[in-house]
PDB file of C-alpha atoms in Angstrom:
ATOM      1  CA  MET A 389      80.438 132.039 139.112  1.00 53.00           C
ATOM      2  CA  ILE A 390      77.992 130.360 136.750  1.00 62.00           C
ATOM      3  CA  GLU A 391      78.979 128.617 133.565  1.00 68.00           C
ATOM      4  CA  LEU A 392      78.385 130.113 130.145  1.00 67.00           C
ATOM      5  CA  HIS A 393      75.675 127.664 129.111  1.00 64.00           C
ATOM      6  CA  GLU A 394      73.764 128.366 132.343  1.00 72.00           C
ATOM      7  CA  ALA A 395      74.031 132.117 131.746  1.00 72.00           C
ATOM      8  CA  LEU A 396      72.723 131.695 128.204  1.00 71.00           C
ATOM      9  CA  THR A 397      69.824 129.601 129.478  1.00 73.00           C
ATOM     10  CA  ILE A 398      68.947 132.302 132.018  1.00 75.00           C
ATOM     11  CA  LEU A 399      69.073 134.996 129.335  1.00 71.00           C
ATOM     12  CA  ALA A 400      66.983 132.892 126.942  1.00 72.00           C
ATOM     13  CA  THR A 401      64.199 132.497 129.502  1.00 74.00           C
ATOM     14  CA  SER A 402      64.417 136.052 130.867  1.00 74.00           C
ATOM     15  CA  PRO A 403      61.317 138.273 130.634  1.00 76.00           C
ATOM     16  CA  VAL A 404      63.543 141.333 130.008  1.00 75.00           C
ATOM     17  CA  ALA A 405      63.297 142.532 126.400  1.00 79.00           C
ATOM     18  CA  LYS A 406      67.017 143.416 126.145  1.00 79.00           C
ATOM     19  CA  ASP A 407      68.000 139.892 127.185  1.00 75.00           C
ATOM     20  CA  ARG A 408      65.731 138.412 124.507  1.00 77.00           C
ATOM     21  CA  GLU A 409      67.217 140.805 121.924  1.00 81.00           C
ATOM     22  CA  ALA A 410      70.735 139.721 122.891  1.00 79.00           C
ATOM     23  CA  ILE A 411      69.804 136.058 122.489  1.00 77.00           C
ATOM     24  CA  ALA A 412      68.137 136.807 119.144  1.00 82.00           C
ATOM     25  CA  ARG A 413      71.320 138.537 117.939  1.00 81.00           C
ATOM     26  CA  LEU A 414      73.411 135.590 119.111  1.00 77.00           C
ATOM     27  CA  GLU A 415      71.148 133.132 117.279  1.00 80.00           C
ATOM     28  CA  LYS A 416      71.313 135.274 114.146  1.00 82.00           C
ATOM     29  CA  VAL A 417      75.116 135.517 114.176  1.00 81.00           C
ATOM     30  CA  ALA A 418      75.601 131.818 114.973  1.00 79.00           C
ATOM     31  CA  GLN A 419      72.791 130.829 112.587  1.00 84.00           C
ATOM     32  CA  ALA A 420      71.597 128.306 115.152  1.00 81.00           C
ATOM     33  CA  ASP A 421      68.973 127.874 117.846  1.00 81.00           C
ATOM     34  CA  ILE A 422      70.038 128.765 121.414  1.00 76.00           C
ATOM     35  CA  ASN A 423      69.552 125.145 122.549  1.00 78.00           C
ATOM     36  CA  ARG A 424      71.903 123.960 119.807  1.00 81.00           C
ATOM     37  CA  ILE A 425      74.490 126.616 120.802  1.00 77.00           C
ATOM     38  CA  ILE A 426      74.299 125.504 124.442  1.00 76.00           C
ATOM     39  CA  GLY A 427      74.680 121.848 123.414  1.00 77.00           C
ATOM     40  CA  GLU A 428      77.764 122.661 121.333  1.00 77.00           C
ATOM     41  CA  LEU A 429      79.286 124.564 124.264  1.00 73.00           C
ATOM     42  CA  GLU A 430      78.767 121.561 126.550  1.00 73.00           C
ATOM     43  CA  ASN A 431      80.322 119.219 123.957  1.00 71.00           C
ATOM     44  CA  GLN A 432      83.343 121.482 123.518  1.00 69.00           C
ATOM     45  CA  SER A 433      83.769 121.681 127.288  1.00 68.00           C
ATOM     46  CA  THR A 434      83.711 117.892 127.545  1.00 64.00           C
ATOM     47  CA  LEU A 435      86.257 117.517 124.732  1.00 62.00           C
ATOM     48  CA  ALA A 436      88.569 120.053 126.361  1.00 64.00           C
ATOM     49  CA  GLU A 437      88.424 118.181 129.686  1.00 64.00           C
ATOM     50  CA  ILE A 438      89.195 114.863 127.984  1.00 63.00           C
ATOM     51  CA  GLY A 439      92.211 116.382 126.206  1.00 65.00           C
ATOM     52  CA  LEU A 440      93.479 117.857 129.457  1.00 60.00           C
ATOM     53  CA  PHE A 441      93.242 114.565 131.315  1.00 61.00           C
ATOM     54  CA  ASP A 442      94.934 112.650 128.491  1.00 66.00           C
ATOM     55  CA  SER A 443      97.910 115.004 128.437  1.00 71.00           C
ATOM     56  CA  LEU A 444      98.208 114.873 132.238  1.00 69.00           C
ATOM     57  CA  GLY A 445      98.175 111.078 132.147  1.00 72.00           C
ATOM     58  CA  GLU A 446     100.907 110.985 129.524  1.00 76.00           C
ATOM     59  CA  ARG A 447     102.996 113.471 131.477  1.00 78.00           C
ATOM     60  CA  ARG A 448     102.673 111.400 134.663  1.00 81.00           C
ATOM     61  CA  LYS A 449     103.762 108.266 132.805  1.00 83.00           C
ATOM     62  CA  ALA A 450     106.805 110.027 131.338  1.00 82.00           C
ATOM     63  CA  THR A 451     107.754 111.456 134.741  1.00 85.00           C
ATOM     64  CA  THR A 452     107.438 108.050 136.392  1.00 88.00           C
ATOM     65  CA  ARG A 453     109.588 106.450 133.690  1.00 88.00           C
ATOM     66  CA  LEU A 454     112.253 109.120 134.121  1.00 87.00           C
ATOM     67  CA  ILE A 455     112.378 108.691 137.902  1.00 89.00           C
ATOM     68  CA  VAL A 456     112.544 104.877 137.677  1.00 90.00           C
ATOM     69  CA  SER A 457     115.201 104.940 134.965  1.00 89.00           C
ATOM     70  CA  ALA A 458     117.355 107.340 137.019  1.00 89.00           C
ATOM     71  CA  GLY A 459     116.973 105.019 140.015  1.00 89.00           C
ATOM     72  CA  LEU A 460     117.948 101.970 137.965  1.00 89.00           C
ATOM     73  CA  MET A 461     120.966 103.760 136.514  1.00 90.00           C
ATOM     74  CA  CYS A 462     122.187 104.820 139.970  1.00 90.00           C
ATOM     75  CA  SER A 463     121.587 101.370 141.436  1.00 91.00           C
ATOM     76  CA  GLY A 464     123.535  99.737 138.608  1.00 89.00           C
ATOM     77  CA  LEU A 465     126.379 102.205 138.949  1.00 90.00           C
ATOM     78  CA  SER A 466     126.547 101.810 142.731  1.00 90.00           C
ATOM     79  CA  CYS A 467     126.448  98.028 142.373  1.00 89.00           C
ATOM     80  CA  LEU A 468     129.392  98.080 139.916  1.00 90.00           C
ATOM     81  CA  ILE A 469     131.403 100.358 142.183  1.00 90.00           C
ATOM     82  CA  ALA A 470     130.592  98.150 145.181  1.00 90.00           C
ATOM     83  CA  ILE A 471     131.691  95.037 143.295  1.00 91.00           C
ATOM     84  CA  LEU A 472     135.032  96.686 142.564  1.00 91.00           C
ATOM     85  CA  PHE A 473     135.721  97.881 146.123  1.00 91.00           C
ATOM     86  CA  ARG A 474     133.534  95.790 148.515  1.00 89.00           C
ATOM     87  CA  PRO A 475     131.970  92.790 146.752  1.00 89.00           C
ATOM     88  CA  ASN A 476     130.282  91.519 149.909  1.00 91.00           C
ATOM     89  CA  LEU A 477     128.221  94.778 150.220  1.00 87.00           C
ATOM     90  CA  ALA A 478     126.995  94.916 146.603  1.00 86.00           C
ATOM     91  CA  ILE A 479     123.544  93.486 147.387  1.00 88.00           C
ATOM     92  CA  ALA A 480     123.021  95.929 150.266  1.00 89.00           C
ATOM     93  CA  ILE A 481     124.207  98.970 148.301  1.00 89.00           C
ATOM     94  CA  THR A 482     122.061  98.362 145.188  1.00 88.00           C
ATOM     95  CA  PRO A 483     118.669  99.366 146.723  1.00 91.00           C
ATOM     96  CA  ILE A 484     120.302 102.384 148.352  1.00 90.00           C
ATOM     97  CA  GLY A 485     121.554 103.449 144.918  1.00 89.00           C
ATOM     98  CA  PHE A 486     118.062 103.028 143.456  1.00 91.00           C
ATOM     99  CA  ILE A 487     116.473 105.148 146.196  1.00 91.00           C
ATOM    100  CA  THR A 488     119.172 107.809 145.875  1.00 89.00           C
ATOM    101  CA  GLY A 489     118.833 108.030 142.092  1.00 89.00           C
ATOM    102  CA  SER A 490     115.039 108.160 142.216  1.00 90.00           C
ATOM    103  CA  ALA A 491     115.038 110.803 144.932  1.00 90.00           C
ATOM    104  CA  ALA A 492     117.573 112.952 143.089  1.00 87.00           C
ATOM    105  CA  SER A 493     115.596 112.744 139.854  1.00 87.00           C
ATOM    106  CA  SER A 494     112.348 113.521 141.643  1.00 87.00           C
ATOM    107  CA  PHE A 495     113.946 116.481 143.423  1.00 86.00           C
ATOM    108  CA  MET A 496     115.305 117.895 140.155  1.00 86.00           C
ATOM    109  CA  LEU A 497     111.911 117.548 138.431  1.00 83.00           C
ATOM    110  CA  ALA A 498     110.150 119.281 141.336  1.00 83.00           C
ATOM    111  CA  ASN A 499     112.710 122.078 141.335  1.00 83.00           C
ATOM    112  CA  GLU A 500     112.329 122.519 137.577  1.00 81.00           C
ATOM    113  CA  ALA A 501     108.523 122.679 137.908  1.00 78.00           C
ATOM    114  CA  ARG A 502     108.826 125.243 140.681  1.00 81.00           C
ATOM    115  CA  ASN A 503     111.140 127.418 138.581  1.00 80.00           C
ATOM    116  CA  SER A 504     108.886 127.215 135.520  1.00 75.00           C
ATOM    117  CA  SER A 505     105.821 128.185 137.560  1.00 71.00           C
ATOM    118  CA  LYS A 506     107.695 131.207 138.956  1.00 72.00           C
ATOM    119  CA  ASN A 507     108.651 132.261 135.432  1.00 69.00           C
ATOM    120  CA  ASN A 508     105.004 132.025 134.304  1.00 61.00           C
ATOM    121  CA  LEU A 509     103.882 134.431 136.998  1.00 59.00           C
TER     122      LEU A 509
END
């Protein structure tokens, strides 16, 4: 499938009279030259891609922060519980708590994304 600006370029250079009439109508409605219309389409496409990548980057950062914070909370909680019941195992249990909390948070986020994609279909 070709992009819109390529299709417009093909129509603008086409020897078929109907294609030229269509381009002339487009130029009349837009009150601009076909080259200017194509340039604006390319600029809008670039801006849309930049906006998409920015929002994806922000979402990744927020997801990472959530997973790390859940891991830290679980590691702190497991460390406190270990100190109360088995103080000599507190250092060994803390990383296990972090991994468990991070994995649980990651699993819940993945499950939520899966459910939302099913609802969109």
